[in-house]
Amino acid sequence: MAGKVSAIVTTVRRGQKYTEANRTLAARTAAALGIPNVPRGNDSLEELRAAYGVDTVLVARRGLLTLVTAEGELFFHPGMSHLRIKNLLLGHGDHLVTALGLTEGMHVLDCTLGTGADAIVESFVVGAAGAVTALESNPLIAAVIADGLAHATGDNYEMHAAMRRITVHHADALAFLRAAETDSYDVIYFDPMFRRPLHESAGMNALRVLADMRALTEATIAEACRVARRRVVMKERRESAEFERLGFTHIMGGKYSRIAYGVMEL
Ligand SMILES: C[S@@+](CC[C@H](N)C(=O)[O-])C[C@H]1O[C@@H](n2cnc3c(N)ncnc32)[C@H](O)[C@@H]1O
């Protein structure tokens, strides 16, 4: 995707045993995103933001990328899917897994990576015989979460392996789908930013500031129906008008949950 990224990358002031890893990560990230790699020196992140006229500073910390904005931080955190995987290991269900009809060996296209939590759960369920490809249109979110999936330590072996198996592309869903072959994934999943947020959560602020807020289009859903073999699924607020607008008539999910999954069976 074209467009200049307004951010810089630096390291923490002192990385102790991670100093070399942080420097390498900062250099690699700068090259990949085409952004300045700024030596940290003694400057605060606010000083660097002001000096370079950017809203976002990526910081290499303990060998992983953290994204810092005035509104909050975004970093990869495997804990977000930990409980769901634990429940699945205990034989309990997961609403997303049910909505997607996921089983071992399936190929999943997750069009909205975000924090990566759903993608990890999908990857865990489809296993090594399957595959999860995840798309993220914001280059900074894509960089931070792809870095975490590839380098952070999972809470347990299953999660760790599931994280490593996910392939991330910095891409817009419609552009990616247009270039994809017909029937090339079993299921395709969309979790766009809600038209109206459920609640303000501090942890989500940095993601909300950077996230692609566009609504899904009918053209995107039509392409997804061409590229998927079995199902196209969209998550939204239960009462959202998006389901009807985009042609989802079958709605699944927890009876008392405020979110739901629209499912198109192909
Ligand atoms: C609600 S979050 C997804 C959360 C994710 N399911 C999780 O488990 O964390 C939506 C994400 O999709 C991205 N996004 C929105 N529209 C997109 C599009 N058309 N193509 C690719 N990514 C998109 C946003 O930038 C944001 O990071």
Coordinates of C-alpha atoms and ligand atoms in Angstrom, one line a residue:
M1 CA 0.0 0.0 0.0
A2 CA 1.3 3.4 -0.9
G3 CA 1.5 6.5 1.3
K4 CA 4.1 7.9 3.6
V5 CA 4.0 6.7 7.2
S6 CA 4.1 9.5 9.8
A7 CA 6.2 7.9 12.6
I8 CA 9.7 7.4 13.8
V9 CA 11.3 4.4 15.4
T10 CA 13.8 4.5 18.3
T11 CA 14.8 2.3 21.2
V12 CA 14.4 2.5 25.0
R13 CA 17.1 4.6 26.7
R14 CA 18.9 1.6 28.1
G15 CA 18.0 -1.8 27.0
Q16 CA 20.3 -3.8 29.3
K17 CA 20.7 -7.3 27.8
Y18 CA 18.4 -6.3 24.9
T19 CA 20.5 -3.4 23.6
E20 CA 21.7 -5.1 20.5
A21 CA 18.3 -6.8 19.7
N22 CA 16.6 -3.4 20.1
R23 CA 19.0 -1.6 17.8
T24 CA 18.6 -4.3 15.1
L25 CA 14.9 -4.3 15.4
A26 CA 14.7 -0.5 15.1
A27 CA 16.9 -0.5 12.0
R28 CA 14.9 -3.3 10.4
T29 CA 11.6 -1.5 11.2
A30 CA 12.9 1.8 9.8
A31 CA 13.9 0.1 6.6
A32 CA 10.6 -1.8 6.3
L33 CA 8.4 1.2 6.9
G34 CA 10.5 3.9 5.3
I35 CA 10.6 5.9 8.5
P36 CA 13.6 7.6 10.4
N37 CA 15.5 5.5 12.8
V38 CA 16.3 8.0 15.6
P39 CA 19.0 7.3 18.2
R40 CA 17.3 7.6 21.6
G41 CA 20.0 9.5 23.5
N42 CA 18.4 11.0 26.6
D43 CA 15.3 12.5 25.0
S44 CA 11.8 11.7 26.2
L45 CA 9.4 10.3 23.7
E46 CA 7.4 13.6 23.9
E47 CA 10.5 15.5 23.0
L48 CA 11.1 13.2 20.0
R49 CA 7.5 13.5 18.9
A50 CA 7.8 17.3 18.9
A51 CA 11.3 17.4 17.3
Y52 CA 10.2 15.1 14.4
G53 CA 6.6 16.4 14.1
V54 CA 5.0 12.9 14.3
D55 CA 2.2 11.5 16.4
T56 CA 3.5 8.0 16.7
V57 CA 6.8 6.7 18.0
L58 CA 7.7 3.0 17.6
V59 CA 10.0 1.9 20.5
A60 CA 12.1 -1.2 20.4
R61 CA 11.8 -2.5 24.0
R62 CA 13.0 -5.9 25.2
G63 CA 13.4 -7.0 21.6
L64 CA 9.8 -6.2 20.7
L65 CA 8.0 -3.2 19.1
T66 CA 5.8 -0.9 21.2
L67 CA 3.8 1.9 19.6
V68 CA 3.4 5.1 21.6
T69 CA 1.0 7.8 20.8
A70 CA -0.3 10.7 23.0
E71 CA -3.5 8.7 23.4
G72 CA -1.9 5.5 24.6
E73 CA 0.3 2.5 23.8
L74 CA -0.2 -0.5 21.5
F75 CA 1.9 -3.6 21.9
F76 CA 1.4 -7.2 21.2
H77 CA 0.0 -9.1 24.2
P78 CA -0.7 -12.8 23.8
G79 CA -2.8 -12.7 27.0
M80 CA -5.8 -11.5 25.0
S81 CA -6.3 -15.0 23.5
H82 CA -4.9 -17.0 26.3
L83 CA -8.2 -17.6 28.1
R84 CA -10.0 -18.5 24.9
I85 CA -7.4 -21.1 24.0
K86 CA -7.5 -22.4 27.6
N87 CA -11.3 -22.8 27.2
L88 CA -10.9 -24.6 23.9
L89 CA -8.3 -27.0 25.4
L90 CA -10.9 -27.7 28.2
G91 CA -13.4 -28.6 25.5
H92 CA -15.5 -25.5 25.8
G93 CA -16.7 -23.5 22.8
D94 CA -15.7 -20.2 21.4
H95 CA -18.3 -18.0 19.5
L96 CA -15.9 -17.0 16.7
V97 CA -14.8 -20.6 16.2
T98 CA -18.5 -21.7 15.9
A99 CA -19.4 -18.8 13.6
L100 CA -16.6 -19.6 11.3
G101 CA -17.3 -23.4 11.5
L102 CA -13.5 -23.8 12.1
T103 CA -11.9 -27.3 12.1
E104 CA -8.4 -28.6 11.9
G105 CA -6.7 -28.1 8.5
M106 CA -8.8 -25.1 7.3
H107 CA -7.4 -22.1 5.5
V108 CA -8.6 -18.8 7.0
L109 CA -8.3 -15.3 5.7
D110 CA -8.7 -12.9 8.6
C111 CA -9.2 -9.5 6.9
T112 CA -8.9 -7.4 10.1
L113 CA -5.8 -8.4 12.2
G114 CA -6.0 -5.6 14.8
T115 CA -4.4 -6.9 18.0
G116 CA -4.1 -10.4 16.6
A117 CA -6.2 -12.1 19.3
D118 CA -8.8 -13.6 17.0
A119 CA -6.2 -14.7 14.5
I120 CA -4.3 -16.6 17.2
V121 CA -7.5 -18.4 18.2
E122 CA -8.2 -19.3 14.5
S123 CA -4.6 -20.5 14.1
F124 CA -4.8 -22.6 17.2
V125 CA -7.9 -24.4 15.9
V126 CA -6.9 -25.0 12.3
G127 CA -3.5 -26.2 13.6
A128 CA -0.3 -26.9 11.7
A129 CA -2.3 -28.6 8.9
G130 CA -4.2 -25.4 8.3
A131 CA -3.2 -21.8 7.7
V132 CA -4.2 -18.3 8.8
T133 CA -3.4 -15.3 6.6
A134 CA -4.2 -12.0 8.3
L135 CA -4.5 -8.5 6.7
E136 CA -4.1 -5.1 8.3
S137 CA -4.4 -1.9 6.4
N138 CA -2.7 0.3 8.9
P139 CA 1.1 -0.1 8.4
L140 CA 2.0 0.7 12.1
I141 CA -0.5 -1.7 13.6
A142 CA 0.6 -4.3 11.0
A143 CA 4.3 -3.8 12.0
V144 CA 3.7 -4.0 15.8
I145 CA 1.4 -7.0 15.8
A146 CA 3.3 -9.0 13.1
D147 CA 6.5 -8.4 15.1
G148 CA 4.8 -9.7 18.3
L149 CA 3.3 -12.7 16.5
A150 CA 6.8 -13.6 15.1
H151 CA 8.9 -12.9 18.2
A152 CA 7.0 -12.7 21.5
T153 CA 6.7 -15.7 23.8
G154 CA 3.4 -17.3 23.9
D155 CA 1.8 -18.1 27.3
N156 CA 2.0 -21.8 26.5
Y157 CA 3.3 -24.1 23.8
E158 CA 0.0 -24.3 21.8
M159 CA -0.3 -20.5 21.7
H160 CA 3.3 -19.9 20.9
A161 CA 3.1 -22.3 17.9
A162 CA -0.2 -20.8 16.8
M163 CA 1.3 -17.3 16.8
R164 CA 4.3 -18.3 14.7
R165 CA 2.1 -19.9 12.0
I166 CA 0.1 -16.7 11.2
T167 CA 1.1 -14.9 8.0
V168 CA 0.5 -11.1 8.2
H169 CA 0.2 -8.8 5.2
H170 CA 0.0 -5.1 5.3
A171 CA -2.9 -4.8 2.9
D172 CA -6.4 -3.4 2.4
A173 CA -9.0 -6.2 2.4
L174 CA -10.6 -5.3 -0.9
A175 CA -7.3 -4.9 -2.8
F176 CA -6.1 -8.3 -1.4
L177 CA -9.4 -10.0 -2.2
R178 CA -9.4 -8.7 -5.8
A179 CA -6.0 -10.2 -6.4
A180 CA -6.9 -13.5 -4.8
E181 CA -8.0 -16.6 -6.7
T182 CA -11.6 -17.8 -6.6
D183 CA -12.2 -20.4 -3.8
S184 CA -8.7 -20.0 -2.3
Y185 CA -9.7 -19.9 1.4
D186 CA -12.2 -22.0 3.4
V187 CA -13.5 -19.1 5.4
I188 CA -13.1 -15.3 5.4
Y189 CA -13.6 -13.2 8.5
F190 CA -14.1 -9.4 9.0
D191 CA -14.0 -7.6 12.3
P192 CA -14.2 -4.0 11.2
M193 CA -14.1 -1.1 13.8
F194 CA -17.7 -0.9 15.1
R195 CA -19.7 1.9 13.7
R196 CA -20.4 2.9 17.3
P197 CA -17.9 1.8 20.0
L198 CA -19.3 -0.4 22.7
H199 CA -17.4 1.4 25.4
E200 CA -14.2 3.4 25.7
S201 CA -11.4 1.1 26.9
A202 CA -8.1 2.7 27.7
G203 CA -6.2 -0.2 26.2
M204 CA -7.9 0.2 22.9
N205 CA -7.2 4.0 22.5
A206 CA -3.9 3.7 20.5
L207 CA -5.6 1.1 18.3
R208 CA -8.6 3.3 17.8
V209 CA -6.5 6.3 16.9
L210 CA -4.6 4.5 14.2
A211 CA -7.2 2.0 13.0
D212 CA -8.8 2.0 9.6
M213 CA -12.3 3.2 10.5
R214 CA -14.0 2.7 7.1
A215 CA -17.2 0.7 6.9
L216 CA -17.1 -2.5 4.9
T217 CA -18.5 -2.2 1.4
E218 CA -20.8 -4.5 -0.5
A219 CA -18.0 -4.8 -3.1
T220 CA -15.7 -6.2 -0.4
I221 CA -18.3 -8.8 0.8
A222 CA -19.0 -9.8 -2.9
E223 CA -15.3 -10.4 -3.5
A224 CA -15.1 -12.4 -0.2
C225 CA -17.9 -14.6 -1.4
R226 CA -16.0 -15.3 -4.5
V227 CA -12.7 -16.0 -2.7
A228 CA -14.2 -18.1 0.2
R229 CA -15.3 -21.8 -0.3
R230 CA -17.5 -22.2 2.8
R231 CA -18.3 -19.1 4.8
V232 CA -17.9 -15.3 5.1
V233 CA -18.4 -14.0 8.6
M234 CA -18.6 -10.5 10.1
K235 CA -18.5 -9.4 13.7
E236 CA -20.6 -6.4 14.8
R237 CA -22.7 -5.1 17.6
R238 CA -25.7 -7.3 17.9
E239 CA -28.2 -4.6 17.0
S240 CA -26.0 -3.2 14.2
A241 CA -27.7 -2.2 10.9
E242 CA -24.5 -3.3 9.2
F243 CA -25.7 -6.9 9.0
E244 CA -28.8 -6.0 7.0
R245 CA -27.0 -3.5 4.8
L246 CA -24.3 -6.0 3.8
G247 CA -26.7 -8.9 3.4
F248 CA -26.0 -11.0 6.5
T249 CA -29.3 -12.7 7.5
H250 CA -28.0 -15.5 9.7
I251 CA -26.8 -14.1 13.0
M252 CA -24.9 -16.2 15.6
G253 CA -23.2 -15.6 18.9
G254 CA -23.8 -15.6 22.6
K255 CA -27.4 -15.1 23.5
Y256 CA -26.7 -12.4 26.0
S257 CA -23.6 -10.9 24.3
R258 CA -23.6 -7.4 22.9
I259 CA -21.7 -8.6 19.9
A260 CA -22.8 -11.0 17.2
Y261 CA -21.5 -12.7 14.1
G262 CA -23.2 -12.5 10.7
V263 CA -22.6 -15.7 8.8
M264 CA -23.0 -16.2 5.0
E265 CA -23.0 -19.9 4.1
L266 CA -21.7 -20.3 0.5
Ligands
LIG1 C1 -11.7 -4.2 15.5 S1 -10.1 -4.4 14.9 C2 -9.9 -6.1 14.7 C3 -9.7 -6.8 16.0 C4 -9.2 -8.2 15.8 N1 -10.2 -9.1 15.4 C5 -8.6 -8.7 17.1 O1 -8.8 -9.9 17.5 O2 -7.9 -7.9 17.7 C6 -10.2 -3.9 13.2 C7 -8.8 -3.8 12.6 O3 -8.9 -4.0 11.2 C8 -8.2 -3.0 10.5 N2 -9.0 -2.7 9.2 C9 -10.1 -2.1 9.1 N3 -10.6 -2.1 7.8 C10 -9.6 -2.8 7.1 C11 -9.5 -3.1 5.7 N4 -10.4 -2.7 4.8 N5 -8.5 -3.9 5.4 C12 -7.6 -4.3 6.3 N6 -7.6 -4.0 7.6 C13 -8.6 -3.2 8.0 C14 -8.2 -1.8 11.4 O4 -7.1 -0.9 11.1 C15 -8.1 -2.5 12.8 O5 -6.8 -2.7 13.2

